[in-house]
Amino acid sequence: MSPLLEVRDVRMHFPVRTGLFFSPKKHVKSVDGVTLSVKPGETLGLVGESGCGKSTLGKVIAGLYRPTSGEIRLDDFPVSGLSNRQRLPFRRDIQMIFQDPSESLNQRLTVGQILEEPFAIHNIGERPERRRRARELLDRVGLPYSAMDRFPFEFSGGQRQRIGIARAIALKPRLIICDEPVSALDVSIQGQVLNLLLDLQKEMGLAYLFIAHDLSVVRHMSDRVAIMYLGKIVELGDADAVYRRPLHAYTRALISAIPSHTPGSKGNRIIIPGDLPSPIDPPPGCAFGHRNRSPRHHESVERPPVFREVEPERWILDCPCCRLRG
Amino acid sequence: MSSETILDVRDLTVGFDTEQGRLVAVDGVSFCVQKGRALGIVGESGSGKSVTSLSLMRLLPQPAGRIIGGSVLFKGRDLTQIPLAEMRKIRGNGISMVFQEPMTALNPLHRIGRQLAEVIELHTHLSKREIDERCLDLLRKVGIPAPEQRLGEYPHQLSGGMRQRVVIAMALACNPELVICDEPTTALDVTIQAQILELIASLRAELNMAVILITHDLGVIAENCDEVAVMYAGRIVERAPVRELFANPLHAYTRSLLSAIPSADSVRKSRLTTIEGLVPSLAELRPGCRFAPRSGRPYTQADLDERPPFVQVAPDHWVEASRVCVDREVLAAAGIR
């Protein structure tokens, strides 16, 4: 199946001010050479620690940031170089759901107005038609019609996330970037929202880029997963395969850190020393080998790691200090 | 392991005076903690777990929050009855606390060293040099690299994980016998969470402290606690040793909570078991079983009106004996019809 979305060697560097006038300009390399693809109807999970650049990557794909370099293709058509106006028709195809629905929904608009807005922007139908469609959306995400004339703050966190989802599916997109959609919700509510996302995917054939830091949730929701570390994808492949038999040392450590639900067992927990290094001055060579104090890290300084397919459908950021024997 | 009880909470009830009248956030909870042991309190937001921990320290928001009833016996003294000046001596010295957000627990305007030293100055009579040494010692103990340098830094110069280590160092400064950790790793990444939980576990073993670990994550409890109390809507609905609770959950809420989490064995992309509805707000709480309306089981008005007793059904395994949420055989075995 040809991919719906292709991301090719995308970089997103933000300039930072350091010191006064003559100091050299530095950049935060939030996303530093990412290549991945999403097939129609598929869920690609994207996991990593905070600061690894996963949210920035999501925003670049959604078109909220213009990448520093690299290319994003939708149905094999390059969309990353387009102006905002040229991009408008493509925006229908990619939508986004945010972590905190109370911040991503306009508090001054009623739910009805929020849901009618996408139709207005894209000149679909007249007022009554838009209102009818907004009601259909509420129905679809399991909220009562009475929600139309109420404001976002009148709803609970889970219900607000449903409103966010309703807005995202309004224009029948093909890909939704879900950026930590359930992180702010309680366990009992989390399941309701995840089930809704699964149902909508089945009904509408949606593809998801599912960004989260909760590894159990990502595993449950994803067909394939990408593990991100300091702006780069370190491993990508079938979700079960990656979790059962990680091929990159960072993936293995990350998965071992998931608290298990078996009392007393800490499994084979690997405690990674240190913190995520700064994306302004990343360490030379393999960034994880550096943090992990790998004895073979120096080799990666001479030969920088390359992202390549090491097994069918399995990609890792290959370097001598982090590659595991499967 | 000794079984000396250092904290014995009986029937603790905490209310807030609001415009809507008095709202009861914690409604008669009882538990105890033994020396060197770890108790986990798990619950969703609004279950009253944080209010419970704040009231143990008498740190409830004033003037609205107050302890309405019950007792908190710390080494035999009722903390709800002693004067505030006495309580101040116990805070930090006898019982200390680690909060969720280390950035708000630390003062952004003071250097790490000064904040640590303040705790020690307040509770001991050490000389300036001894205090400095103790600070360095503490930072080393919680695994902070280059502690001499860190003492002169401000909280914003540290990463989230390092800040939480500093907060833990402050909590340990005066060798407390009980440390209350309120969501200590919720704001941290999973790899850093693993570091911090490992640190708390090793310190507990080393210093023989008791720990109360408050969290919404059952996984964290499973690995780090000896005993668990499950809270829902202001009450403990079930309390048991960790293995027993995970192997044999009796209350419908505990069961739902355990099955709502996607596990490694669950079929990918299958629908998850969910708990329908919402956690009730404090204003709409009923005296009876509070989970009944969400349990998906049939219930009567009487179930909502009469408070079920909290009974022991197996050694150290206690459950709120709701006719709706607990199986009939279990209740019968405990002598409830």
mmCIF file of C-alpha atoms in Angstrom, chain A residues 15-288:
data_model
loop_
_atom_site.group_PDB
_atom_site.id
_atom_site.type_symbol
_atom_site.label_atom_id
_atom_site.label_comp_id
_atom_site.label_asym_id
_atom_site.label_seq_id
_atom_site.Cartn_x
_atom_site.Cartn_y
_atom_site.Cartn_z
ATOM 1 C CA PRO A 15 17.228 29.702 16.692
ATOM 2 C CA VAL A 16 17.985 30.649 20.288
ATOM 3 C CA ARG A 17 19.516 33.837 21.561
ATOM 4 C CA THR A 18 22.669 33.253 23.483
ATOM 5 C CA GLY A 19 24.605 36.065 25.054
ATOM 6 C CA LEU A 20 24.885 39.459 23.391
ATOM 7 C CA PHE A 21 25.537 40.692 19.867
ATOM 8 C CA PHE A 22 28.516 38.801 18.572
ATOM 9 C CA SER A 23 28.002 35.371 20.050
ATOM 10 C CA PRO A 24 27.453 32.722 17.391
ATOM 11 C CA LYS A 25 23.824 31.888 16.692
ATOM 12 C CA LYS A 26 22.759 28.601 18.199
ATOM 13 C CA HIS A 27 19.865 26.339 17.344
ATOM 14 C CA VAL A 28 17.650 23.970 19.285
ATOM 15 C CA LYS A 29 17.595 20.929 17.069
ATOM 16 C CA SER A 30 14.148 19.747 18.115
ATOM 17 C CA VAL A 31 13.704 17.480 15.127
ATOM 18 C CA ASP A 32 16.942 16.461 13.534
ATOM 19 C CA GLY A 33 16.547 14.353 10.428
ATOM 20 C CA VAL A 34 13.386 12.261 10.801
ATOM 21 C CA THR A 35 12.169 9.864 8.134
ATOM 22 C CA LEU A 36 8.934 7.933 8.523
ATOM 23 C CA SER A 37 5.689 7.126 6.758
ATOM 24 C CA VAL A 38 2.080 6.439 7.688
ATOM 25 C CA LYS A 39 -0.182 4.186 5.614
ATOM 26 C CA PRO A 40 -3.898 4.873 5.179
ATOM 27 C CA GLY A 41 -5.907 3.590 8.143
ATOM 28 C CA GLU A 42 -2.816 2.809 10.166
ATOM 29 C CA THR A 43 -1.754 3.982 13.620
ATOM 30 C CA LEU A 44 1.866 4.912 14.034
ATOM 31 C CA GLY A 45 2.783 5.409 17.682
ATOM 32 C CA LEU A 46 5.464 7.952 18.475
ATOM 33 C CA VAL A 47 7.065 7.668 21.906
ATOM 34 C CA GLY A 48 9.867 9.389 23.705
ATOM 35 C CA GLU A 49 10.704 11.362 26.816
ATOM 36 C CA SER A 50 9.751 14.996 27.156
ATOM 37 C CA GLY A 51 12.026 17.217 25.141
ATOM 38 C CA CYS A 52 12.769 14.548 22.546
ATOM 39 C CA GLY A 53 10.916 16.515 19.864
ATOM 40 C CA LYS A 54 7.869 14.304 19.388
ATOM 41 C CA SER A 55 5.319 17.109 19.757
ATOM 42 C CA THR A 56 7.329 19.398 17.499
ATOM 43 C CA LEU A 57 7.417 16.673 14.860
ATOM 44 C CA GLY A 58 3.625 16.347 15.169
ATOM 45 C CA LYS A 59 3.205 20.080 14.664
ATOM 46 C CA VAL A 60 5.532 20.104 11.667
ATOM 47 C CA ILE A 61 3.494 17.333 10.053
ATOM 48 C CA ALA A 62 0.241 19.155 10.824
ATOM 49 C CA GLY A 63 1.695 22.207 9.091
ATOM 50 C CA LEU A 64 1.842 24.396 12.193
ATOM 51 C CA TYR A 65 5.589 24.835 11.711
ATOM 52 C CA ARG A 66 7.476 25.069 8.454
ATOM 53 C CA PRO A 67 10.386 22.615 8.623
ATOM 54 C CA THR A 68 13.948 23.936 8.390
ATOM 55 C CA SER A 69 14.749 21.294 5.804
ATOM 56 C CA GLY A 70 13.385 18.022 4.459
ATOM 57 C CA GLU A 71 10.135 17.185 2.808
ATOM 58 C CA ILE A 72 6.646 16.144 3.833
ATOM 59 C CA ARG A 73 4.495 14.454 1.195
ATOM 60 C CA LEU A 74 0.822 13.741 1.354
ATOM 61 C CA ASP A 75 -0.355 11.197 -1.234
ATOM 62 C CA ASP A 76 3.022 11.683 -2.874
ATOM 63 C CA PHE A 77 2.455 15.425 -3.236
ATOM 64 C CA PRO A 78 4.958 17.694 -1.469
ATOM 65 C CA VAL A 79 3.079 19.894 1.024
ATOM 66 C CA SER A 80 5.883 21.186 3.207
ATOM 67 C CA GLY A 81 6.964 23.967 0.832
ATOM 68 C CA LEU A 82 3.504 25.441 0.306
ATOM 69 C CA SER A 83 2.328 28.824 1.535
ATOM 70 C CA ASN A 84 -0.519 28.901 4.006
ATOM 71 C CA ARG A 85 -3.016 29.733 1.285
ATOM 72 C CA GLN A 86 -1.810 26.969 -1.001
ATOM 73 C CA ARG A 87 -1.904 24.583 1.885
ATOM 74 C CA LEU A 88 -5.512 25.192 2.862
ATOM 75 C CA PRO A 89 -7.020 22.312 0.835
ATOM 76 C CA PHE A 90 -4.528 19.900 2.412
ATOM 77 C CA ARG A 91 -5.336 21.032 5.925
ATOM 78 C CA ARG A 92 -8.613 19.170 5.644
ATOM 79 C CA ASP A 93 -6.690 15.928 5.374
ATOM 80 C CA ILE A 94 -4.522 16.367 8.451
ATOM 81 C CA GLN A 95 -6.049 17.400 11.773
ATOM 82 C CA MET A 96 -4.742 17.498 15.294
ATOM 83 C CA ILE A 97 -5.938 16.608 18.809
ATOM 84 C CA PHE A 98 -4.085 18.207 21.693
ATOM 85 C CA GLN A 99 -3.256 17.087 25.202
ATOM 86 C CA ASP A 100 -5.120 19.721 27.114
ATOM 87 C CA PRO A 101 -8.524 20.336 25.571
ATOM 88 C CA SER A 102 -9.205 23.226 27.912
ATOM 89 C CA GLU A 103 -6.365 25.132 26.269
ATOM 90 C CA SER A 104 -6.970 24.050 22.691
ATOM 91 C CA LEU A 105 -10.662 24.989 22.674
ATOM 92 C CA ASN A 106 -11.653 28.638 22.570
ATOM 93 C CA GLN A 107 -13.268 29.310 25.939
ATOM 94 C CA ARG A 108 -15.371 32.167 24.551
ATOM 95 C CA LEU A 109 -17.125 30.121 21.903
ATOM 96 C CA THR A 110 -19.953 27.698 22.520
ATOM 97 C CA VAL A 111 -19.380 24.094 21.560
ATOM 98 C CA GLY A 112 -21.714 24.659 18.594
ATOM 99 C CA GLN A 113 -19.599 27.562 17.356
ATOM 100 C CA ILE A 114 -16.396 25.576 17.829
ATOM 101 C CA LEU A 115 -17.737 22.727 15.744
ATOM 102 C CA GLU A 116 -19.200 24.961 13.035
ATOM 103 C CA GLU A 117 -15.951 26.858 12.569
ATOM 104 C CA PRO A 118 -14.149 24.285 10.387
ATOM 105 C CA PHE A 119 -17.063 24.305 7.932
ATOM 106 C CA ALA A 120 -17.056 28.086 7.841
ATOM 107 C CA ILE A 121 -13.306 28.221 7.145
ATOM 108 C CA HIS A 122 -13.639 25.788 4.288
ATOM 109 C CA ASN A 123 -16.869 27.364 2.930
ATOM 110 C CA ILE A 124 -18.987 24.308 3.420
ATOM 111 C CA GLY A 125 -22.767 24.849 3.550
ATOM 112 C CA GLU A 126 -24.771 27.689 5.054
ATOM 113 C CA ARG A 127 -25.458 28.290 8.752
ATOM 114 C CA PRO A 128 -28.319 25.754 9.157
ATOM 115 C CA GLU A 129 -26.345 23.121 7.281
ATOM 116 C CA ARG A 130 -23.289 23.745 9.447
ATOM 117 C CA ARG A 131 -25.378 23.490 12.577
ATOM 118 C CA ARG A 132 -26.842 20.204 11.433
ATOM 119 C CA ARG A 133 -23.369 18.855 10.793
ATOM 120 C CA ALA A 134 -22.137 20.040 14.183
ATOM 121 C CA ARG A 135 -24.969 18.091 15.820
ATOM 122 C CA GLU A 136 -24.013 14.996 13.868
ATOM 123 C CA LEU A 137 -20.476 15.372 15.181
ATOM 124 C CA LEU A 138 -21.684 15.541 18.782
ATOM 125 C CA ASP A 139 -23.691 12.408 18.202
ATOM 126 C CA ARG A 140 -20.654 10.671 16.801
ATOM 127 C CA VAL A 141 -18.455 11.377 19.815
ATOM 128 C CA GLY A 142 -21.174 10.522 22.312
ATOM 129 C CA LEU A 143 -22.213 13.956 23.591
ATOM 130 C CA PRO A 144 -25.825 15.177 23.894
ATOM 131 C CA TYR A 145 -27.233 17.855 21.550
ATOM 132 C CA SER A 146 -27.698 20.080 24.570
ATOM 133 C CA ALA A 147 -23.908 20.562 24.486
ATOM 134 C CA MET A 148 -24.304 22.868 21.452
ATOM 135 C CA ASP A 149 -25.081 25.994 23.440
ATOM 136 C CA ARG A 150 -22.769 25.371 26.349
ATOM 137 C CA PHE A 151 -19.167 26.457 26.825
ATOM 138 C CA PRO A 152 -16.112 24.180 27.048
ATOM 139 C CA PHE A 153 -15.511 24.915 30.734
ATOM 140 C CA GLU A 154 -18.883 23.408 31.607
ATOM 141 C CA PHE A 155 -17.585 19.965 30.667
ATOM 142 C CA SER A 156 -15.291 17.472 32.369
ATOM 143 C CA GLY A 157 -11.827 16.720 30.995
ATOM 144 C CA GLY A 158 -12.981 13.594 29.172
ATOM 145 C CA GLN A 159 -15.963 15.366 27.615
ATOM 146 C CA ARG A 160 -13.767 18.259 26.527
ATOM 147 C CA GLN A 161 -11.447 15.829 24.821
ATOM 148 C CA ARG A 162 -14.516 14.466 22.987
ATOM 149 C CA ILE A 163 -15.238 17.995 21.775
ATOM 150 C CA GLY A 164 -11.626 18.254 20.577
ATOM 151 C CA ILE A 165 -12.046 14.975 18.724
ATOM 152 C CA ALA A 166 -15.354 16.104 17.200
ATOM 153 C CA ARG A 167 -13.662 19.215 15.854
ATOM 154 C CA ALA A 168 -10.790 17.165 14.452
ATOM 155 C CA ILE A 169 -13.060 14.794 12.524
ATOM 156 C CA ALA A 170 -15.387 17.548 11.244
ATOM 157 C CA LEU A 171 -13.785 17.760 7.810
ATOM 158 C CA LYS A 172 -13.359 14.001 7.430
ATOM 159 C CA PRO A 173 -9.574 14.066 7.595
ATOM 160 C CA ARG A 174 -7.444 11.104 6.610
ATOM 161 C CA LEU A 175 -4.766 11.576 9.234
ATOM 162 C CA ILE A 176 -5.124 12.841 12.796
ATOM 163 C CA ILE A 177 -2.105 13.789 14.866
ATOM 164 C CA CYS A 178 -3.043 12.815 18.427
ATOM 165 C CA ASP A 179 -0.626 14.642 20.726
ATOM 166 C CA GLU A 180 -0.869 13.045 24.185
ATOM 167 C CA PRO A 181 -4.668 12.789 23.876
ATOM 168 C CA VAL A 182 -5.245 10.999 27.194
ATOM 169 C CA SER A 183 -2.311 12.091 29.355
ATOM 170 C CA ALA A 184 -4.363 14.591 31.313
ATOM 171 C CA LEU A 185 -7.214 12.160 31.992
ATOM 172 C CA ASP A 186 -7.910 9.732 34.815
ATOM 173 C CA VAL A 187 -7.532 6.020 34.151
ATOM 174 C CA SER A 188 -11.273 5.395 34.102
ATOM 175 C CA ILE A 189 -11.859 8.187 31.562
ATOM 176 C CA GLN A 190 -8.766 7.396 29.505
ATOM 177 C CA GLY A 191 -10.268 4.092 28.362
ATOM 178 C CA GLN A 192 -13.446 5.812 27.153
ATOM 179 C CA VAL A 193 -11.496 8.238 24.968
ATOM 180 C CA LEU A 194 -9.179 5.534 23.594
ATOM 181 C CA ASN A 195 -12.185 3.388 22.689
ATOM 182 C CA LEU A 196 -13.748 6.339 20.886
ATOM 183 C CA LEU A 197 -10.555 6.833 18.870
ATOM 184 C CA LEU A 198 -10.494 3.123 17.976
ATOM 185 C CA ASP A 199 -14.165 3.193 16.893
ATOM 186 C CA LEU A 200 -13.692 6.298 14.755
ATOM 187 C CA GLN A 201 -10.660 4.786 13.095
ATOM 188 C CA LYS A 202 -12.687 1.736 12.100
ATOM 189 C CA GLU A 203 -15.697 3.725 10.889
ATOM 190 C CA MET A 204 -13.846 6.437 9.001
ATOM 191 C CA GLY A 205 -10.647 4.661 7.964
ATOM 192 C CA LEU A 206 -8.563 7.284 9.769
ATOM 193 C CA ALA A 207 -4.819 7.057 10.133
ATOM 194 C CA TYR A 208 -3.330 8.245 13.432
ATOM 195 C CA LEU A 209 0.045 9.516 14.443
ATOM 196 C CA PHE A 210 -0.344 8.717 18.124
ATOM 197 C CA ILE A 211 2.120 10.697 20.232
ATOM 198 C CA ALA A 212 2.393 9.781 23.899
ATOM 199 C CA HIS A 213 4.830 9.102 26.663
ATOM 200 C CA ASP A 214 2.744 6.287 28.168
ATOM 201 C CA LEU A 215 4.290 3.225 26.591
ATOM 202 C CA SER A 216 1.489 0.811 27.517
ATOM 203 C CA VAL A 217 -1.126 3.038 25.918
ATOM 204 C CA VAL A 218 0.941 3.472 22.756
ATOM 205 C CA ARG A 219 1.471 -0.253 22.453
ATOM 206 C CA HIS A 220 -2.233 -0.877 22.770
ATOM 207 C CA MET A 221 -3.208 1.710 20.156
ATOM 208 C CA SER A 222 -0.499 1.264 17.505
ATOM 209 C CA ASP A 223 0.212 -0.947 14.508
ATOM 210 C CA ARG A 224 3.765 0.311 14.320
ATOM 211 C CA VAL A 225 5.796 2.411 16.719
ATOM 212 C CA ALA A 226 8.621 4.885 16.358
ATOM 213 C CA ILE A 227 10.877 5.567 19.347
ATOM 214 C CA MET A 228 12.348 9.045 19.407
ATOM 215 C CA TYR A 229 15.401 10.271 21.286
ATOM 216 C CA LEU A 230 16.846 13.764 21.106
ATOM 217 C CA GLY A 231 15.314 14.754 17.772
ATOM 218 C CA LYS A 232 15.947 11.469 16.020
ATOM 219 C CA ILE A 233 14.017 8.246 15.527
ATOM 220 C CA VAL A 234 16.133 5.493 17.071
ATOM 221 C CA GLU A 235 13.858 2.577 16.252
ATOM 222 C CA LEU A 236 10.797 1.978 14.097
ATOM 223 C CA GLY A 237 8.843 -1.185 13.424
ATOM 224 C CA ASP A 238 5.831 -3.367 14.210
ATOM 225 C CA ALA A 239 4.591 -2.483 17.705
ATOM 226 C CA ASP A 240 4.636 -5.994 19.158
ATOM 227 C CA ALA A 241 7.990 -6.810 17.597
ATOM 228 C CA VAL A 242 9.626 -3.652 18.929
ATOM 229 C CA TYR A 243 8.270 -4.208 22.447
ATOM 230 C CA ARG A 244 9.128 -7.918 22.532
ATOM 231 C CA ARG A 245 12.550 -7.715 20.931
ATOM 232 C CA PRO A 246 13.987 -4.199 20.863
ATOM 233 C CA LEU A 247 17.057 -3.792 18.690
ATOM 234 C CA HIS A 248 18.240 -0.440 20.054
ATOM 235 C CA ALA A 249 19.615 -0.024 23.568
ATOM 236 C CA TYR A 250 17.425 3.024 24.234
ATOM 237 C CA THR A 251 14.246 1.184 23.269
ATOM 238 C CA ARG A 252 15.176 -1.676 25.581
ATOM 239 C CA ALA A 253 15.830 0.665 28.500
ATOM 240 C CA LEU A 254 12.641 2.637 27.871
ATOM 241 C CA ILE A 255 10.481 -0.479 27.734
ATOM 242 C CA SER A 256 12.078 -1.912 30.838
ATOM 243 C CA ALA A 257 11.120 1.265 32.711
ATOM 244 C CA ILE A 258 7.366 0.645 32.311
ATOM 245 C CA PRO A 259 5.995 -0.224 35.760
ATOM 246 C CA SER A 260 4.625 -3.749 35.517
ATOM 247 C CA HIS A 261 1.426 -4.744 37.242
ATOM 248 C CA THR A 262 2.977 -7.732 38.905
ATOM 249 C CA PRO A 263 3.580 -6.961 42.570
ATOM 250 C CA GLY A 264 7.152 -7.118 43.732
ATOM 251 C CA SER A 265 8.659 -7.785 40.326
ATOM 252 C CA LYS A 266 10.817 -5.140 38.814
ATOM 253 C CA GLY A 267 11.571 -7.415 35.876
ATOM 254 C CA ASN A 268 14.895 -6.669 34.288
ATOM 255 C CA ARG A 269 14.685 -2.977 34.949
ATOM 256 C CA ILE A 270 17.479 -1.014 33.334
ATOM 257 C CA ILE A 271 18.090 2.282 35.066
ATOM 258 C CA ILE A 272 19.502 4.736 32.550
ATOM 259 C CA PRO A 273 21.904 7.127 34.235
ATOM 260 C CA GLY A 274 21.516 10.859 33.735
ATOM 261 C CA ASP A 275 19.005 12.993 31.878
ATOM 262 C CA LEU A 276 18.170 13.771 28.288
ATOM 263 C CA PRO A 277 21.058 15.914 26.989
ATOM 264 C CA SER A 278 20.374 19.422 25.738
ATOM 265 C CA PRO A 279 19.199 19.587 22.123
ATOM 266 C CA ILE A 280 21.231 22.793 21.709
ATOM 267 C CA ASP A 281 24.602 21.136 22.154
ATOM 268 C CA PRO A 282 23.957 17.469 21.536
ATOM 269 C CA PRO A 283 26.882 15.225 22.453
ATOM 270 C CA PRO A 284 29.041 14.085 19.542
ATOM 271 C CA GLY A 285 28.300 10.730 17.923
ATOM 272 C CA CYS A 286 25.491 8.598 19.266
ATOM 273 C CA ALA A 287 23.505 10.681 21.768
ATOM 274 C CA PHE A 288 22.207 7.734 23.754
#
